[in-house]
Coordinates of C-alpha atoms in Angstrom, one line a residue:
Chain Q
X245 CA 117.0 109.7 85.7
X246 CA 118.1 112.9 87.5
X247 CA 114.6 113.8 87.9
X248 CA 113.3 110.5 89.0
X249 CA 116.3 110.6 91.7
X250 CA 115.3 114.0 92.8
X251 CA 111.6 112.8 93.3
X252 CA 112.5 109.6 95.2
X253 CA 115.1 111.4 97.3
X254 CA 113.6 114.6 98.3
X255 CA 110.1 114.2 97.6
X256 CA 108.7 110.5 98.4
X257 CA 111.1 110.6 101.6
X258 CA 108.7 113.1 102.9
X259 CA 106.1 111.6 105.1
X260 CA 103.5 114.5 104.8
X261 CA 103.8 113.7 101.0
X262 CA 103.6 110.0 101.5
X263 CA 100.5 110.4 103.6
X264 CA 98.9 113.0 101.2
X265 CA 99.4 110.8 98.4
X266 CA 97.4 107.7 100.3
X267 CA 94.8 110.0 100.7
X268 CA 94.9 110.7 96.8
X269 CA 94.7 107.1 96.2
X270 CA 91.7 106.8 98.1
X271 CA 89.6 109.7 96.9
X272 CA 90.8 108.6 93.1
X273 CA 89.6 105.1 93.8
X274 CA 86.1 106.4 94.9
X275 CA 86.3 108.5 91.6
X276 CA 85.9 111.9 93.5
X277 CA 86.0 115.2 91.5
X278 CA 89.1 117.0 90.4
X279 CA 88.7 119.8 92.9
X280 CA 87.4 117.3 95.9
X281 CA 90.7 115.1 95.0
X282 CA 92.9 118.1 95.3
X283 CA 91.0 119.6 98.4
X284 CA 91.4 116.4 100.2
X285 CA 94.8 115.6 99.3
X286 CA 96.1 119.4 100.5
X287 CA 93.9 118.9 103.7
X288 CA 95.9 115.6 104.4
X289 CA 99.1 117.4 103.8
X290 CA 98.1 120.1 106.1
X291 CA 97.1 117.6 108.8
X292 CA 100.6 116.3 108.9
X293 CA 102.2 119.6 109.2
X294 CA 99.3 120.5 111.9
X295 CA 100.4 117.3 113.8
X296 CA 104.1 118.1 113.6
X297 CA 103.7 121.6 115.2
X298 CA 101.5 120.1 118.1
X299 CA 104.2 117.2 118.6
X300 CA 107.1 120.0 118.8
X301 CA 105.3 121.5 121.3
X302 CA 104.5 118.6 123.4
X303 CA 108.1 117.5 123.3
X304 CA 109.3 120.9 124.4
X305 CA 107.1 120.6 127.6
X306 CA 107.8 116.8 128.3
X307 CA 111.4 117.6 128.3
X308 CA 111.1 120.3 130.9
X309 CA 108.8 118.1 132.8
X310 CA 111.2 115.2 132.8
X311 CA 114.0 117.4 134.0
X312 CA 112.4 118.8 136.7
X313 CA 111.0 115.7 137.7
X314 CA 114.2 113.8 137.6
X315 CA 115.6 116.6 140.0
X316 CA 112.6 116.5 142.2
X317 CA 112.2 112.8 142.8
X318 CA 115.4 111.4 141.5
X319 CA 112.8 109.3 139.5
X320 CA 111.9 108.8 135.9
X321 CA 108.5 110.1 135.4
X322 CA 106.6 109.6 132.3
X323 CA 103.4 110.8 130.9
X324 CA 101.4 108.2 129.3
X325 CA 100.3 109.9 126.0
X326 CA 99.8 108.0 122.5
X327 CA 99.5 111.3 121.0
X328 CA 103.1 112.2 122.1
X329 CA 104.2 109.1 121.0
X330 CA 102.6 109.3 117.9
X331 CA 104.1 113.0 117.4
X332 CA 107.3 112.1 118.2
X333 CA 107.5 108.8 116.1
X334 CA 106.2 110.6 112.9
X335 CA 108.9 113.6 113.5
X336 CA 111.8 113.3 115.6
X337 CA 112.2 109.4 115.0
X338 CA 111.5 110.1 111.2
X339 CA 109.0 107.1 111.3
X340 CA 106.2 108.8 109.3
X341 CA 106.3 107.2 106.2
X342 CA 106.7 103.7 107.7
X343 CA 103.7 104.5 109.6
X344 CA 101.7 106.1 106.7
X345 CA 102.3 102.8 104.9
X346 CA 101.2 100.6 107.5
X347 CA 98.3 102.4 108.3
X348 CA 97.2 101.8 104.6
X349 CA 98.4 98.3 104.9
X350 CA 96.4 97.7 108.0
X351 CA 93.4 98.8 106.2
X352 CA 94.1 96.3 103.3
X353 CA 94.6 93.1 105.7
X354 CA 91.5 94.2 107.8
X355 CA 89.5 94.2 104.4
X356 CA 91.0 91.1 103.3
X357 CA 90.5 89.0 106.6
X358 CA 86.7 90.4 106.8
X359 CA 86.1 89.8 103.0
X360 CA 87.4 85.8 103.4
X361 CA 86.5 85.1 106.9
X362 CA 83.7 84.5 109.0
X363 CA 84.8 87.4 111.1
X364 CA 83.2 90.1 109.6
X365 CA 84.7 93.1 111.7
X366 CA 85.6 96.3 109.9
X367 CA 87.4 98.9 112.1
X368 CA 86.2 102.1 111.7
X369 CA 88.0 104.2 114.4
X370 CA 90.5 105.8 112.2
X371 CA 92.4 107.6 115.4
X372 CA 92.7 104.0 116.9
X373 CA 94.4 102.7 113.4
X374 CA 97.1 105.4 113.5
X375 CA 97.8 104.7 116.9
X376 CA 98.2 100.9 116.3
X377 CA 100.1 101.8 113.3
X378 CA 102.4 103.9 115.1
X379 CA 103.1 101.1 117.7
X380 CA 103.8 98.3 115.1
X381 CA 106.5 100.6 113.4
X382 CA 107.9 101.4 116.9
X383 CA 107.8 97.6 117.5
X384 CA 109.8 97.1 114.1
X385 CA 112.2 99.7 115.2
X386 CA 112.5 98.0 118.6
X387 CA 113.6 94.8 116.6
X388 CA 116.0 96.7 114.6
X389 CA 113.8 95.5 111.1
X390 CA 114.3 97.5 108.1
X391 CA 111.4 99.6 106.7
X392 CA 109.8 97.1 104.2
X393 CA 109.6 94.1 107.0
X394 CA 108.0 96.7 109.6
X395 CA 105.5 97.9 107.6
X396 CA 104.4 94.4 106.0
X397 CA 104.5 92.9 109.6
X398 CA 103.0 96.0 110.8
X399 CA 100.1 95.7 108.6
X400 CA 99.6 92.1 109.4
X401 CA 99.7 92.3 113.1
X402 CA 97.7 95.4 113.3
X403 CA 95.0 93.8 110.7
X404 CA 94.7 90.8 112.9
X405 CA 94.4 93.1 116.0
X406 CA 91.5 95.0 113.7
X407 CA 89.5 91.9 113.2
X408 CA 90.6 89.9 116.4
X409 CA 89.6 92.6 119.4
X410 CA 86.4 93.5 117.9
X411 CA 85.4 89.4 117.7
X412 CA 86.8 89.2 121.4
X413 CA 84.7 92.0 122.7
X414 CA 81.6 91.0 120.8
X415 CA 80.2 88.1 123.5
X416 CA 80.2 91.1 126.3
X417 CA 78.7 93.8 123.4
X418 CA 76.0 91.6 122.8
X419 CA 75.3 91.6 126.3
X420 CA 75.5 95.1 126.7
X421 CA 73.6 96.0 123.9
X422 CA 71.0 93.3 123.7
X423 CA 71.5 92.7 120.0
X424 CA 74.3 91.9 117.1
X425 CA 74.2 94.8 115.2
X426 CA 77.4 96.8 116.4
X427 CA 80.7 96.0 117.7
X428 CA 83.5 98.0 119.5
X429 CA 86.3 99.3 117.5
X430 CA 88.6 100.8 120.2
X431 CA 92.4 99.4 120.9
X432 CA 92.0 99.1 124.5
X433 CA 90.1 95.5 124.6
X434 CA 93.0 93.8 126.5
X435 CA 92.0 96.2 129.2
X436 CA 88.3 95.9 129.0
X437 CA 88.9 92.0 128.8
X438 CA 91.2 92.1 131.9
X439 CA 88.5 94.1 133.7
X440 CA 85.6 91.5 132.8
X441 CA 88.0 89.1 134.1
X442 CA 88.5 90.7 137.5
X443 CA 84.8 91.5 137.5
X444 CA 83.8 87.7 137.0
X445 CA 86.4 86.5 139.5
X446 CA 85.4 89.0 142.5
X447 CA 82.1 90.6 141.5
X448 CA 78.5 89.6 142.1
X449 CA 76.8 87.0 140.5
X450 CA 73.1 85.4 140.0
X451 CA 70.8 86.8 142.2
X452 CA 73.1 88.9 144.3
X453 CA 74.5 90.7 141.0
X454 CA 73.2 94.5 141.1
X455 CA 73.9 96.9 138.4
X456 CA 75.5 100.4 139.0
X457 CA 72.6 101.7 136.6
X458 CA 70.5 101.1 139.5
X459 CA 72.0 103.5 141.7
X460 CA 72.1 107.5 141.4
X461 CA 76.0 108.9 141.3
X462 CA 76.7 112.2 142.3
X463 CA 77.4 114.5 139.5
X464 CA 80.8 116.2 140.7
X465 CA 83.1 115.9 137.7
X466 CA 82.3 119.1 136.0
X467 CA 86.0 119.4 134.8
X468 CA 85.3 116.3 132.5
X469 CA 82.9 118.4 130.4
X470 CA 85.9 119.5 128.2
X471 CA 88.4 117.5 126.7
X472 CA 91.4 119.8 127.2
X473 CA 90.2 120.9 130.6
X474 CA 90.2 117.5 131.8
X475 CA 94.1 117.2 130.7
X476 CA 95.0 120.7 132.0
X477 CA 93.1 119.6 135.6
X478 CA 96.0 117.0 135.9
X479 CA 98.9 118.4 134.3
X480 CA 98.8 121.9 136.0
X481 CA 99.0 120.2 139.6
X482 CA 101.5 117.7 138.6
X483 CA 104.0 120.3 137.3
X484 CA 103.6 122.6 140.0
X485 CA 103.9 120.1 142.4
X486 CA 107.0 118.8 140.5
X487 CA 108.5 122.2 140.1
X488 CA 108.2 123.1 143.8
X489 CA 110.1 119.9 145.0
X490 CA 112.4 120.4 142.1
X491 CA 113.1 124.2 143.3
X492 CA 113.9 127.3 141.4
X493 CA 117.4 126.2 140.2
X494 CA 115.9 123.5 137.9
X495 CA 112.5 124.7 137.5
X496 CA 113.0 128.5 136.4
X497 CA 113.8 129.6 133.0
X498 CA 115.4 132.7 132.6
X499 CA 113.9 135.6 134.7
X500 CA 110.3 134.0 134.8
X501 CA 109.4 132.8 138.5
X502 CA 109.8 128.9 138.5
X503 CA 106.3 128.1 139.6
X504 CA 105.0 130.5 136.8
X505 CA 107.2 128.6 134.5
X506 CA 105.8 125.1 135.6
X507 CA 102.6 126.6 135.0
X508 CA 103.0 127.8 131.8
X509 CA 104.7 124.4 130.3
X510 CA 101.7 122.5 132.0
X511 CA 99.7 124.4 129.2
X512 CA 101.9 124.1 126.7
X513 CA 101.3 120.4 127.0
X514 CA 97.5 120.8 126.7
X515 CA 98.2 123.0 123.9
X516 CA 100.2 120.4 122.2
X517 CA 97.9 118.1 122.5
X518 CA 94.9 120.4 121.3
X519 CA 97.3 121.1 118.2
X520 CA 98.1 117.8 117.7
X521 CA 94.7 116.4 117.7
X522 CA 93.4 118.7 115.2
X523 CA 95.9 118.0 112.9
X524 CA 95.0 114.4 113.3
X525 CA 91.4 115.2 112.5
X526 CA 92.5 117.1 109.5
X527 CA 95.0 114.1 108.4
X528 CA 92.4 111.4 108.8
X529 CA 89.5 113.3 107.7
X530 CA 89.9 112.0 104.1
X531 CA 91.4 109.0 104.1
X532 CA 89.3 107.8 106.7
X533 CA 85.6 108.2 104.8
X534 CA 87.4 106.9 101.7
X535 CA 88.7 103.6 103.5
X536 CA 85.2 103.3 104.8
X537 CA 83.4 103.6 101.4
X538 CA 85.9 101.3 100.1
X539 CA 85.9 98.5 102.8
X540 CA 81.8 98.5 103.0
X541 CA 81.6 98.2 99.3
X542 CA 84.2 94.8 99.1
X543 CA 82.5 93.6 102.4
X544 CA 78.7 94.7 102.2
X545 CA 77.7 92.6 105.2
X546 CA 80.8 94.0 107.4
X547 CA 79.9 94.5 110.9
X548 CA 81.5 98.2 111.7
X549 CA 83.7 98.5 114.8
X550 CA 82.9 101.7 116.3
X551 CA 84.7 103.8 119.0
X552 CA 83.8 103.4 122.6
X553 CA 81.2 106.3 123.1
X554 CA 79.1 104.0 121.0
X555 CA 78.3 102.0 124.5
X556 CA 77.9 105.2 126.8
X557 CA 74.1 105.1 126.6
X558 CA 73.6 101.7 127.7
X559 CA 75.2 102.1 131.1
X560 CA 76.2 105.5 131.7
X561 CA 76.7 105.1 135.4
X562 CA 79.3 102.4 134.8
X563 CA 80.9 104.8 132.7
X564 CA 81.2 107.1 135.2
X565 CA 82.3 104.6 137.9
X566 CA 85.1 103.1 135.6
X567 CA 86.6 106.2 135.5
X568 CA 86.8 107.0 138.9
X569 CA 87.8 103.6 139.9
X570 CA 90.6 103.2 137.0
X571 CA 91.7 106.7 138.2
X572 CA 92.0 105.2 141.7
X573 CA 94.0 102.3 140.1
X574 CA 96.5 104.3 138.0
X575 CA 97.2 106.6 141.0
X576 CA 98.0 103.5 143.1
X577 CA 100.1 102.6 140.2
X578 CA 101.7 105.4 140.0
X579 CA 103.1 104.8 143.4
X580 CA 103.5 101.0 143.2
X581 CA 105.6 101.0 139.7
X582 CA 108.9 102.4 140.8
X583 CA 108.7 100.1 144.0
X584 CA 108.8 97.2 141.2
X585 CA 111.8 99.2 139.8
X586 CA 110.0 100.4 136.9
X587 CA 109.3 104.0 135.7
X588 CA 106.5 106.4 137.5
X589 CA 103.6 106.2 135.3
X590 CA 101.7 109.3 135.8
X591 CA 97.6 109.2 135.4
X592 CA 96.6 110.1 131.9
X593 CA 92.8 111.7 132.1
X594 CA 92.0 111.0 128.6
X595 CA 92.7 107.0 128.9
X596 CA 91.3 107.0 132.0
X597 CA 87.8 108.6 131.1
X598 CA 87.5 106.7 127.7
X599 CA 89.1 103.4 128.4
X600 CA 88.2 103.5 132.2
X601 CA 84.3 104.2 131.5
X602 CA 83.9 101.7 128.9
X603 CA 86.0 99.3 131.0
X604 CA 83.1 99.8 134.1
X605 CA 80.5 98.8 131.5
X606 CA 82.6 95.5 130.7
X607 CA 83.0 95.3 134.8
X608 CA 79.3 96.0 135.4
X609 CA 77.7 93.6 133.1
X610 CA 80.1 91.0 134.2
X611 CA 79.9 91.4 138.1
X612 CA 77.4 94.0 138.9
X613 CA 78.7 96.7 141.4
X614 CA 81.3 94.8 143.2
X615 CA 82.7 93.9 139.5
X616 CA 82.6 97.4 138.3
X617 CA 84.5 98.9 141.3
X618 CA 87.1 95.7 141.8
X619 CA 87.5 95.6 138.6
X620 CA 87.8 99.1 137.7
X621 CA 90.9 99.5 140.4
X622 CA 92.4 96.5 138.7
X623 CA 92.1 98.1 135.3
X624 CA 93.8 101.3 136.3
X625 CA 96.8 99.0 137.8
X626 CA 96.9 97.3 134.6
X627 CA 96.7 100.2 132.1
X628 CA 99.5 101.8 134.3
X629 CA 101.7 98.5 134.2
X630 CA 101.5 97.9 130.5
X631 CA 102.9 101.3 129.8
X632 CA 105.6 100.9 132.4
X633 CA 107.0 97.8 130.8
X634 CA 107.5 99.6 127.4
X635 CA 109.4 102.8 128.9
X636 CA 113.0 101.3 128.8
X637 CA 112.3 100.0 125.0
X638 CA 110.9 103.4 124.1
X639 CA 113.5 105.2 125.7
X640 CA 116.0 103.6 124.1
X641 CA 114.6 104.7 120.8
X642 CA 114.9 108.2 121.8
X643 CA 111.8 109.0 123.3
X644 CA 111.2 111.6 125.5
X645 CA 109.3 111.1 129.1
X646 CA 106.3 109.5 127.0
X647 CA 104.7 106.0 126.9
X648 CA 101.9 104.9 124.9
X649 CA 98.5 104.3 126.5
X650 CA 95.9 102.0 124.2
X651 CA 96.5 98.7 125.7
X652 CA 95.9 96.9 122.6
X653 CA 98.6 99.0 120.9
X654 CA 101.4 98.1 123.8
X655 CA 100.2 94.8 123.8
X656 CA 101.4 94.8 120.3
X657 CA 104.7 96.8 120.8
X658 CA 105.5 94.4 123.6
X659 CA 105.0 91.5 121.1
X660 CA 107.9 92.9 119.5
X661 CA 109.8 93.4 122.3
X662 CA 109.5 90.6 124.7
X663 CA 108.7 88.1 122.0
X664 CA 110.1 88.4 118.3
X665 CA 113.5 90.6 119.5
X666 CA 114.7 87.7 121.9
X667 CA 113.9 85.0 119.2
X668 CA 116.0 87.1 116.7
X669 CA 118.5 87.7 119.2
X670 CA 118.7 83.7 119.7
X671 CA 118.8 83.2 115.9
Chain N
X1498 CA 81.8 81.8 132.1
X1499 CA 80.7 85.4 132.4
X1500 CA 77.1 84.4 131.7
X1501 CA 76.9 84.2 128.4
X1502 CA 75.2 81.1 128.3
X1503 CA 72.0 83.0 129.8
X1504 CA 71.2 84.7 126.7
X1505 CA 68.9 87.5 126.9
X1506 CA 67.1 87.4 123.4
X1507 CA 66.2 91.1 122.6
X1508 CA 63.8 91.0 119.8
X1509 CA 64.8 94.1 117.6
X1510 CA 62.8 96.1 115.4
X1511 CA 60.2 94.9 112.5
X1512 CA 60.6 91.2 112.0
X1513 CA 57.4 90.3 112.9
X1514 CA 54.5 89.8 110.2
X1515 CA 51.6 91.8 111.0
X1516 CA 48.5 91.1 109.8
X1517 CA 46.4 93.9 107.5
X1518 CA 44.0 94.7 110.1
X1519 CA 47.4 95.3 112.9
X1520 CA 48.7 97.3 109.5
X1521 CA 45.9 99.4 109.3
X1522 CA 45.5 100.1 112.9
X1523 CA 49.2 101.4 113.3
X1524 CA 48.6 103.5 110.5
X1525 CA 45.9 104.9 112.0
X1526 CA 47.6 105.2 115.2
X1527 CA 50.8 107.0 113.5
X1528 CA 48.6 109.7 111.8
X1529 CA 46.7 110.3 115.3
X1530 CA 50.5 110.7 116.8
X1531 CA 51.2 113.0 113.7
X1532 CA 48.4 115.4 114.6
X1533 CA 49.5 115.3 118.2
X1534 CA 52.8 116.1 118.0
X1535 CA 52.0 119.2 115.8
X1536 CA 49.6 120.5 118.5
X1537 CA 52.0 119.7 121.4
X1538 CA 53.8 122.4 123.2
X1539 CA 55.6 121.1 125.8
X1540 CA 59.0 119.5 124.9
X1541 CA 58.8 116.4 127.2
X1542 CA 55.3 115.7 125.4
X1543 CA 56.8 116.3 121.9
X1544 CA 59.7 113.9 122.6
X1545 CA 57.1 111.2 124.0
X1546 CA 55.2 111.4 120.8
X1547 CA 57.9 111.3 118.3
X1548 CA 59.1 108.2 120.0
X1549 CA 55.9 106.5 120.0
X1550 CA 55.6 107.4 116.3
X1551 CA 59.4 106.0 115.7
X1552 CA 57.8 102.9 117.5
X1553 CA 54.9 102.6 115.1
X1554 CA 56.7 103.2 111.7
X1555 CA 59.0 100.5 113.1
X1556 CA 56.8 98.1 113.3
X1557 CA 55.0 99.5 109.8
X1558 CA 58.9 98.7 108.6
X1559 CA 59.0 102.4 107.3
X1560 CA 62.5 102.8 108.2
X1561 CA 62.9 106.5 106.6
X1562 CA 60.1 107.8 108.8
X1563 CA 61.1 105.9 111.8
X1564 CA 64.5 107.7 111.5
X1565 CA 63.1 110.8 111.1
X1566 CA 61.0 110.6 114.2
X1567 CA 63.5 109.6 116.1
X1568 CA 65.9 112.3 114.7
X1569 CA 63.4 114.7 115.6
X1570 CA 63.0 113.4 119.0
X1571 CA 66.8 113.8 119.9
X1572 CA 66.9 117.2 118.3
X1573 CA 64.6 118.3 120.8
X1574 CA 66.7 117.1 123.7
X1575 CA 69.9 114.8 123.3
X1576 CA 69.7 112.1 125.7
X1577 CA 70.1 108.4 126.1
X1578 CA 67.3 106.1 125.9
X1579 CA 65.1 104.4 123.0
X1580 CA 65.6 107.2 120.3
X1581 CA 69.4 106.5 120.2
X1582 CA 69.3 102.7 120.8
X1583 CA 67.0 102.2 117.9
X1584 CA 68.8 105.0 115.5
X1585 CA 71.9 103.3 116.0
X1586 CA 70.6 100.1 114.7
X1587 CA 68.4 101.8 112.0
X1588 CA 71.4 103.7 110.7
X1589 CA 73.0 100.1 110.4
X1590 CA 70.3 98.5 108.5
X1591 CA 70.6 101.6 106.0
X1592 CA 74.3 101.5 105.7
X1593 CA 73.9 97.9 104.9
X1594 CA 71.5 98.4 102.1
X1595 CA 73.7 101.1 100.7
X1596 CA 76.7 99.0 101.0
X1597 CA 74.7 96.0 99.2
X1598 CA 73.9 98.6 96.2
X1599 CA 77.2 99.9 96.3
X1600 CA 75.9 103.4 96.6
X1601 CA 79.2 105.1 98.2
X1602 CA 77.3 108.4 98.9
X1603 CA 74.5 106.6 101.3
X1604 CA 77.3 104.6 102.7
X1605 CA 79.0 107.8 103.8
X1606 CA 75.7 109.6 104.7
X1607 CA 74.9 106.6 107.1
X1608 CA 78.2 105.9 108.3
X1609 CA 78.5 109.8 108.8
X1610 CA 75.1 110.2 110.8
X1611 CA 76.5 107.2 113.1
X1612 CA 79.5 109.3 114.0
X1613 CA 77.2 112.1 114.8
X1614 CA 75.1 109.6 117.1
X1615 CA 78.8 108.8 119.0
X1616 CA 79.5 112.8 119.3
X1617 CA 76.2 113.1 120.8
X1618 CA 77.0 110.2 123.2
X1619 CA 79.9 111.8 124.4
X1620 CA 78.4 115.2 125.2
X1621 CA 75.4 113.8 126.9
X1622 CA 77.4 111.6 129.1
X1623 CA 79.9 114.8 129.9
X1624 CA 76.9 116.8 130.5
X1625 CA 75.1 114.5 132.8
X1626 CA 78.2 114.3 135.2
X1627 CA 77.6 117.5 136.9

């Protein structure tokens, strides 16, 4: 009894152990060799610890940024980063166990729906599933649910999103790719549909519709070559400008010059994202292939929902235009949100590139050039508004200066905050 | 709405039934292209020949050979175009066959190849931006 109590209280409460056990289960179900099971389980454990280390670096940098932003502009400056939210939820807030079980639950619900319904979509983007499980667990926390209900509800909602989002995007995917072989598995689909709707209203139609692919775009976005450089290119000026306004009293630490400190803190943020994503890759490296193998065997006629770069080759100009126009929209949104009484949401370059770029393809296919341009700017505003709406709920839970990014995960969390929580209060 | 009613049907790959004469011609064409590929020096020429060879194999329903030809084309130069588009669909065809046979190693192999194609897509887009 003492041993069992020890295991329950000291080992099974550790998120790293729970996640490693899920990987172990997946590997055993696939009848992998003892050596593969052992190394796979350990790699997953290691992945969680690397993720935690990255999260700690990000939190330290964001705490500094939050402080100087507050003193510089007397406003709440929030960095949109789903990685930062995931890291903080897993570690600082101690939601790692619930997230791990919800992650597994979403897999299972996704397979059940695909197996027994006409919607055969199997969501294969592991990282996006981790973000979705994070946000549904955060939603459960907002509502004050206990862990069991949080996990069950999160699994069902996440599982439904994993099928519904590819299904909603599919008519557009057929138009973009010219066939029905693959689907889109990226939890920014609400944003894509928003851009498609905007492009339909404001874009070109019929004979007047001209694709972005017919024009030659300038190639002047060298910094986007590297993921981390693209984060740095925004974060470094952002920290420096904020530090300049805040002044040495608030922005310097010890004897280090305040501008040098701001620069180093911005670099620390990039380092944190780098480490955290390396952890995520390690963490998912064993679980996701195991899930894929199991899912594909259980649903042999599955339609795989793949990450957004699957669409880039079909419309590369639209991706670039989508990135640029979404960035313009997020910059406008940054100034507009405080006017509406919301927090300042700073532009997030990774989201602008991947979500903005993919949204550009949707805008172009529906409304041609004009649709992609106007739709892109509106998409930028839309993906700034969503995290702004979530800020109050996130900060009440103890999240530091960050909000989520991927629109579907935010919509899921907003469902909890704006629908479930008020209903529960009314009851 | 969204122009979904104006469906543009895109015929994909190998569905058509071929006459024995057409099959024979395609086999001859494949053999000729293979010789031309080994004789070619310039990368652009090789890419074009590999893609033509891939198209012929798709018509002949020789999926494995078609995949090898298109992969050879992308190995010379990573770029968007027919090789990417056709490979994405061929990998999915192979994945479905593996899933129906419940062959885990094959399922992982074809999903892994699709993943690498997606990585290539990111690389090509980024390198095209400057």
